[in-house]
């Protein structure tokens, strides 16, 4: 059985390994939730959490906005199982097993009103550019005018400004080294180690075996800032811009028309 306490321990490990590539992860979370709280204009927003993982962002958002409704969407059976076991009794939170890359996913959410905000952190770069454009288009179709899309991730500049892009990446690495020390990678559990531990776990191993296969996302074109900006504009969002940035880590905001 995957108990709440066991799930919480795994999610705590997840949060720590995520920070090895994002020293300012909690600041990014805080800024994103600030933007929802300030920008949607109501205390009970309907929020979509895209690529929610085990619910780290959703839980923090509901802690700040307890009257919100958060629909947390992912396709990974391990992360969904952890989220449901840990946060399944959290009022206002609903986990949904849907693939954002499959057209028509918004029609399966059973929405009873337009969406006030769609949020995501370190997740949407998995999608190929064509799928990303389709997904943003679907979101635009269910959002109310003035609704916010907030996406926090490492966004690269590509070839548009190579010197600045290299400096941004270096600043992000420097912030991580400053926090954890020069030899931090040898002493902390990173992404691959976390998943190796999951695969070896007697409770989670079977779920891990059923995970969908994905292409290597580290060099994905959807890590390029311009890909997201162009896709959001093509989807009809009225404004697109950066709300927060540290190195190449940005909180990208788009306003629904």
Short mmCIF file of C-alpha atoms in Angstrom, two decimals:
data_model
loop_
_atom_site.label_atom_id
_atom_site.label_comp_id
_atom_site.label_asym_id
_atom_site.label_seq_id
_atom_site.Cartn_x
_atom_site.Cartn_y
_atom_site.Cartn_z
CA UNK A 1 0.00 0.00 0.00
CA UNK A 2 1.16 3.51 -0.82
CA UNK A 3 0.37 5.35 2.40
CA UNK A 4 0.19 9.09 2.83
CA UNK A 5 3.37 9.14 4.91
CA UNK A 6 5.32 7.11 2.38
CA UNK A 7 4.06 9.28 -0.48
CA UNK A 8 5.02 12.42 1.42
CA UNK A 9 8.56 11.10 1.91
CA UNK A 10 8.89 10.42 -1.83
CA UNK A 11 7.55 13.87 -2.68
CA UNK A 12 9.98 15.48 -0.24
CA UNK A 13 12.79 13.67 -2.07
CA UNK A 14 11.29 14.80 -5.39
CA UNK A 15 11.31 18.42 -4.27
CA UNK A 16 14.94 18.21 -3.13
CA UNK A 17 16.16 16.64 -6.37
CA UNK A 18 14.27 19.24 -8.40
CA UNK A 19 16.21 21.95 -6.57
CA UNK A 20 19.54 20.52 -7.77
CA UNK A 21 18.74 22.06 -11.16
CA UNK A 22 16.76 25.00 -9.84
CA UNK A 23 18.13 26.71 -6.76
CA UNK A 24 15.32 29.29 -6.81
CA UNK A 25 12.46 26.80 -7.22
CA UNK A 26 10.58 27.97 -4.13
CA UNK A 27 10.94 31.61 -5.14
CA UNK A 28 9.54 30.75 -8.56
CA UNK A 29 6.61 28.93 -6.92
CA UNK A 30 5.95 31.91 -4.65
CA UNK A 31 6.05 34.39 -7.53
CA UNK A 32 3.74 32.26 -9.66
CA UNK A 33 1.20 31.96 -6.84
CA UNK A 34 1.50 35.71 -6.18
CA UNK A 35 0.59 36.28 -9.83
CA UNK A 36 -2.48 34.04 -9.55
CA UNK A 37 -3.59 35.69 -6.33
CA UNK A 38 -3.14 39.22 -7.67
CA UNK A 39 -4.02 38.67 -11.31
CA UNK A 40 -7.22 36.63 -11.43
CA UNK A 41 -9.30 39.02 -9.34
CA UNK A 42 -11.21 36.45 -7.29
CA UNK A 43 -10.47 34.34 -4.19
CA UNK A 44 -11.85 31.12 -5.71
CA UNK A 45 -10.14 30.75 -9.09
CA UNK A 46 -10.40 27.68 -11.28
CA UNK A 47 -6.82 26.67 -12.06
CA UNK A 48 -5.34 24.03 -14.36
CA UNK A 49 -1.97 22.64 -13.26
CA UNK A 50 -0.37 21.35 -16.47
CA UNK A 51 2.09 18.50 -16.06
CA UNK A 52 1.45 18.62 -12.32
CA UNK A 53 3.86 15.86 -11.28
CA UNK A 54 3.16 14.78 -7.68
CA UNK A 55 1.27 17.99 -6.88
CA UNK A 56 4.03 20.16 -5.40
CA UNK A 57 2.74 23.36 -7.00
CA UNK A 58 -0.96 22.53 -6.57
CA UNK A 59 -0.56 21.93 -2.83
CA UNK A 60 1.32 25.21 -2.35
CA UNK A 61 -1.29 27.10 -4.36
CA UNK A 62 -4.17 25.73 -2.29
CA UNK A 63 -2.31 26.48 0.91
CA UNK A 64 -2.33 30.15 -0.15
CA UNK A 65 -5.76 30.13 -1.86
CA UNK A 66 -7.86 27.54 0.00
CA UNK A 67 -11.04 28.47 -1.90
CA UNK A 68 -9.45 27.74 -5.28
CA UNK A 69 -10.23 24.69 -7.40
CA UNK A 70 -7.13 23.09 -8.93
CA UNK A 71 -7.34 20.42 -11.62
CA UNK A 72 -3.92 18.75 -11.65
CA UNK A 73 -3.17 17.05 -14.97
CA UNK A 74 -0.44 14.52 -15.73
CA UNK A 75 0.06 11.22 -17.51
CA UNK A 76 2.83 9.70 -15.39
CA UNK A 77 1.41 6.86 -13.24
CA UNK A 78 4.13 7.16 -10.57
CA UNK A 79 3.72 10.89 -10.02
CA UNK A 80 -0.09 10.71 -10.08
CA UNK A 81 -0.08 7.87 -7.54
CA UNK A 82 2.19 9.86 -5.21
CA UNK A 83 0.06 12.99 -5.56
CA UNK A 84 -3.20 11.17 -4.92
CA UNK A 85 -1.81 9.31 -1.91
CA UNK A 86 -0.33 12.44 -0.35
CA UNK A 87 -2.88 15.10 -1.29
CA UNK A 88 -5.98 13.11 -2.22
CA UNK A 89 -7.97 14.50 0.70
CA UNK A 90 -6.98 18.13 0.05
CA UNK A 91 -10.19 20.15 -0.57
CA UNK A 92 -10.30 21.76 -3.99
CA UNK A 93 -7.75 19.46 -5.61
CA UNK A 94 -8.55 16.92 -8.33
CA UNK A 95 -5.92 14.83 -10.12
CA UNK A 96 -6.67 13.86 -13.72
CA UNK A 97 -4.82 11.31 -15.85
CA UNK A 98 -4.63 12.97 -19.27
CA UNK A 99 -1.94 13.35 -21.93
CA UNK A 100 -1.49 17.00 -22.90
CA UNK A 101 -0.06 15.87 -26.24
CA UNK A 102 -3.33 14.19 -27.27
CA UNK A 103 -5.80 16.62 -28.89
CA UNK A 104 -9.14 17.07 -27.16
CA UNK A 105 -7.88 16.70 -23.58
CA UNK A 106 -9.68 19.84 -22.39
CA UNK A 107 -13.01 18.29 -23.37
CA UNK A 108 -12.46 15.55 -20.79
CA UNK A 109 -12.01 17.90 -17.82
CA UNK A 110 -15.75 18.36 -17.13
CA UNK A 111 -15.34 22.10 -16.66
CA UNK A 112 -18.35 23.97 -15.31
CA UNK A 113 -16.96 27.46 -15.95
CA UNK A 114 -14.11 29.14 -17.82
CA UNK A 115 -10.60 28.68 -16.46
CA UNK A 116 -9.09 31.62 -14.57
CA UNK A 117 -5.46 30.48 -14.70
CA UNK A 118 -3.34 27.70 -16.16
CA UNK A 119 -0.02 27.07 -14.44
CA UNK A 120 2.98 24.85 -15.02
CA UNK A 121 6.54 24.48 -13.78
CA UNK A 122 9.39 22.62 -15.48
CA UNK A 123 7.05 20.41 -17.48
CA UNK A 124 5.94 21.71 -20.88
CA UNK A 125 9.38 21.46 -22.52
CA UNK A 126 8.61 17.74 -22.91
CA UNK A 127 6.16 18.57 -25.71
CA UNK A 128 7.33 18.86 -29.30
CA UNK A 129 6.74 22.35 -30.78
CA UNK A 130 3.72 21.29 -32.88
CA UNK A 131 2.07 19.64 -29.86
CA UNK A 132 2.92 22.65 -27.73
CA UNK A 133 1.09 24.96 -30.15
CA UNK A 134 -1.95 22.66 -30.13
CA UNK A 135 -1.96 22.51 -26.33
CA UNK A 136 -1.76 26.29 -25.95
CA UNK A 137 -4.62 26.58 -28.44
CA UNK A 138 -6.78 24.23 -26.37
CA UNK A 139 -6.05 26.19 -23.20
CA UNK A 140 -6.97 29.46 -24.89
CA UNK A 141 -10.29 27.90 -25.84
CA UNK A 142 -11.32 27.24 -22.22
CA UNK A 143 -9.91 30.35 -20.52
CA UNK A 144 -11.89 33.44 -19.67
CA UNK A 145 -10.80 36.79 -21.17
CA UNK A 146 -8.01 38.17 -19.02
CA UNK A 147 -7.14 34.73 -17.65
CA UNK A 148 -3.47 34.01 -17.04
CA UNK A 149 -1.19 31.29 -18.30
CA UNK A 150 1.93 31.07 -16.10
CA UNK A 151 4.76 28.77 -17.10
CA UNK A 152 7.98 28.55 -15.10
CA UNK A 153 10.91 26.78 -16.76
CA UNK A 154 14.43 27.07 -18.10
CA UNK A 155 13.81 28.99 -21.32
CA UNK A 156 16.80 29.31 -23.64
CA UNK A 157 17.29 32.13 -26.11
CA UNK A 158 18.46 29.84 -28.90
CA UNK A 159 20.55 31.60 -31.51
CA UNK A 160 18.97 35.04 -31.10
CA UNK A 161 21.50 36.27 -28.52
CA UNK A 162 24.17 33.59 -27.97
CA UNK A 163 26.39 35.61 -25.63
CA UNK A 164 23.50 36.55 -23.36
CA UNK A 165 22.12 33.01 -23.53
CA UNK A 166 25.45 31.56 -22.38
CA UNK A 167 25.64 34.10 -19.57
CA UNK A 168 22.09 33.25 -18.43
CA UNK A 169 22.95 29.55 -18.23
CA UNK A 170 26.13 30.32 -16.30
CA UNK A 171 24.25 32.49 -13.82
CA UNK A 172 21.79 29.67 -13.16
CA UNK A 173 24.64 27.21 -12.55
CA UNK A 174 26.42 29.70 -10.30
CA UNK A 175 23.29 30.14 -8.17
CA UNK A 176 23.04 26.37 -7.70
CA UNK A 177 26.74 26.04 -6.83
CA UNK A 178 26.45 28.90 -4.36
CA UNK A 179 23.56 27.18 -2.60
CA UNK A 180 24.81 23.59 -2.54
CA UNK A 181 28.61 23.93 -2.89
CA UNK A 182 31.00 23.10 -5.71
CA UNK A 183 30.74 19.34 -5.29
CA UNK A 184 26.99 19.22 -4.83
CA UNK A 185 26.23 16.81 -7.68
CA UNK A 186 28.14 14.01 -6.00
CA UNK A 187 26.29 14.31 -2.71
CA UNK A 188 22.69 15.02 -3.66
CA UNK A 189 20.00 12.84 -5.20
CA UNK A 190 19.39 14.10 -8.72
CA UNK A 191 16.69 13.35 -11.29
CA UNK A 192 18.11 10.06 -12.57
CA UNK A 193 18.93 8.76 -9.08
CA UNK A 194 15.41 9.53 -7.88
CA UNK A 195 13.88 7.57 -10.74
CA UNK A 196 16.31 4.69 -10.21
CA UNK A 197 15.17 4.52 -6.58
CA UNK A 198 11.54 4.52 -7.70
CA UNK A 199 12.19 1.65 -10.13
CA UNK A 200 13.78 -0.40 -7.34
CA UNK A 201 11.00 0.27 -4.83
CA UNK A 202 8.65 -2.70 -4.24
CA UNK A 203 5.57 -0.45 -4.13
CA UNK A 204 6.34 1.97 -6.97
CA UNK A 205 8.36 -0.33 -9.23
CA UNK A 206 5.34 -1.75 -11.06
CA UNK A 207 3.99 1.74 -11.75
CA UNK A 208 7.41 2.76 -12.99
CA UNK A 209 7.40 -0.11 -15.47
CA UNK A 210 4.17 1.28 -16.96
CA UNK A 211 5.46 4.83 -17.43
CA UNK A 212 5.05 6.22 -20.96
CA UNK A 213 8.26 6.46 -22.92
CA UNK A 214 9.39 9.96 -23.84
CA UNK A 215 12.15 11.37 -25.98
CA UNK A 216 15.15 13.00 -24.34
CA UNK A 217 13.91 16.45 -23.39
CA UNK A 218 17.19 18.09 -22.47
CA UNK A 219 17.81 19.30 -26.03
CA UNK A 220 14.15 19.71 -26.91
CA UNK A 221 13.29 22.64 -29.22
CA UNK A 222 10.51 23.41 -26.74
CA UNK A 223 13.14 24.63 -24.31
CA UNK A 224 13.54 27.65 -26.60
CA UNK A 225 11.85 30.83 -25.37
CA UNK A 226 10.90 31.89 -28.91
CA UNK A 227 9.02 28.61 -29.49
CA UNK A 228 6.74 29.32 -26.53
CA UNK A 229 6.23 32.99 -27.35
CA UNK A 230 5.31 32.24 -30.96
CA UNK A 231 3.01 29.37 -29.95
CA UNK A 232 1.19 31.52 -27.39
CA UNK A 233 0.68 34.34 -29.86
CA UNK A 234 -0.53 31.88 -32.49
CA UNK A 235 -3.03 30.54 -29.93
CA UNK A 236 -4.50 34.04 -29.62
CA UNK A 237 -3.15 35.20 -26.27
CA UNK A 238 -3.24 38.99 -26.12
CA UNK A 239 0.01 39.57 -24.22
CA UNK A 240 3.13 37.48 -23.63
CA UNK A 241 6.02 38.43 -21.40
CA UNK A 242 8.39 37.47 -18.57
CA UNK A 243 7.24 38.23 -15.02
CA UNK A 244 10.31 36.90 -13.17
CA UNK A 245 13.76 35.72 -14.17
CA UNK A 246 16.98 34.39 -12.65
CA UNK A 247 19.54 33.37 -15.23
CA UNK A 248 17.75 31.31 -17.88
CA UNK A 249 14.97 30.41 -15.44
CA UNK A 250 11.85 32.44 -16.24
CA UNK A 251 8.23 32.75 -15.29
CA UNK A 252 6.51 33.32 -18.61
CA UNK A 253 3.06 34.92 -18.52
CA UNK A 254 0.39 35.06 -21.24
CA UNK A 255 -2.95 36.89 -20.96
CA UNK A 256 -6.00 35.36 -22.62
CA UNK A 257 -7.84 37.57 -25.12
#
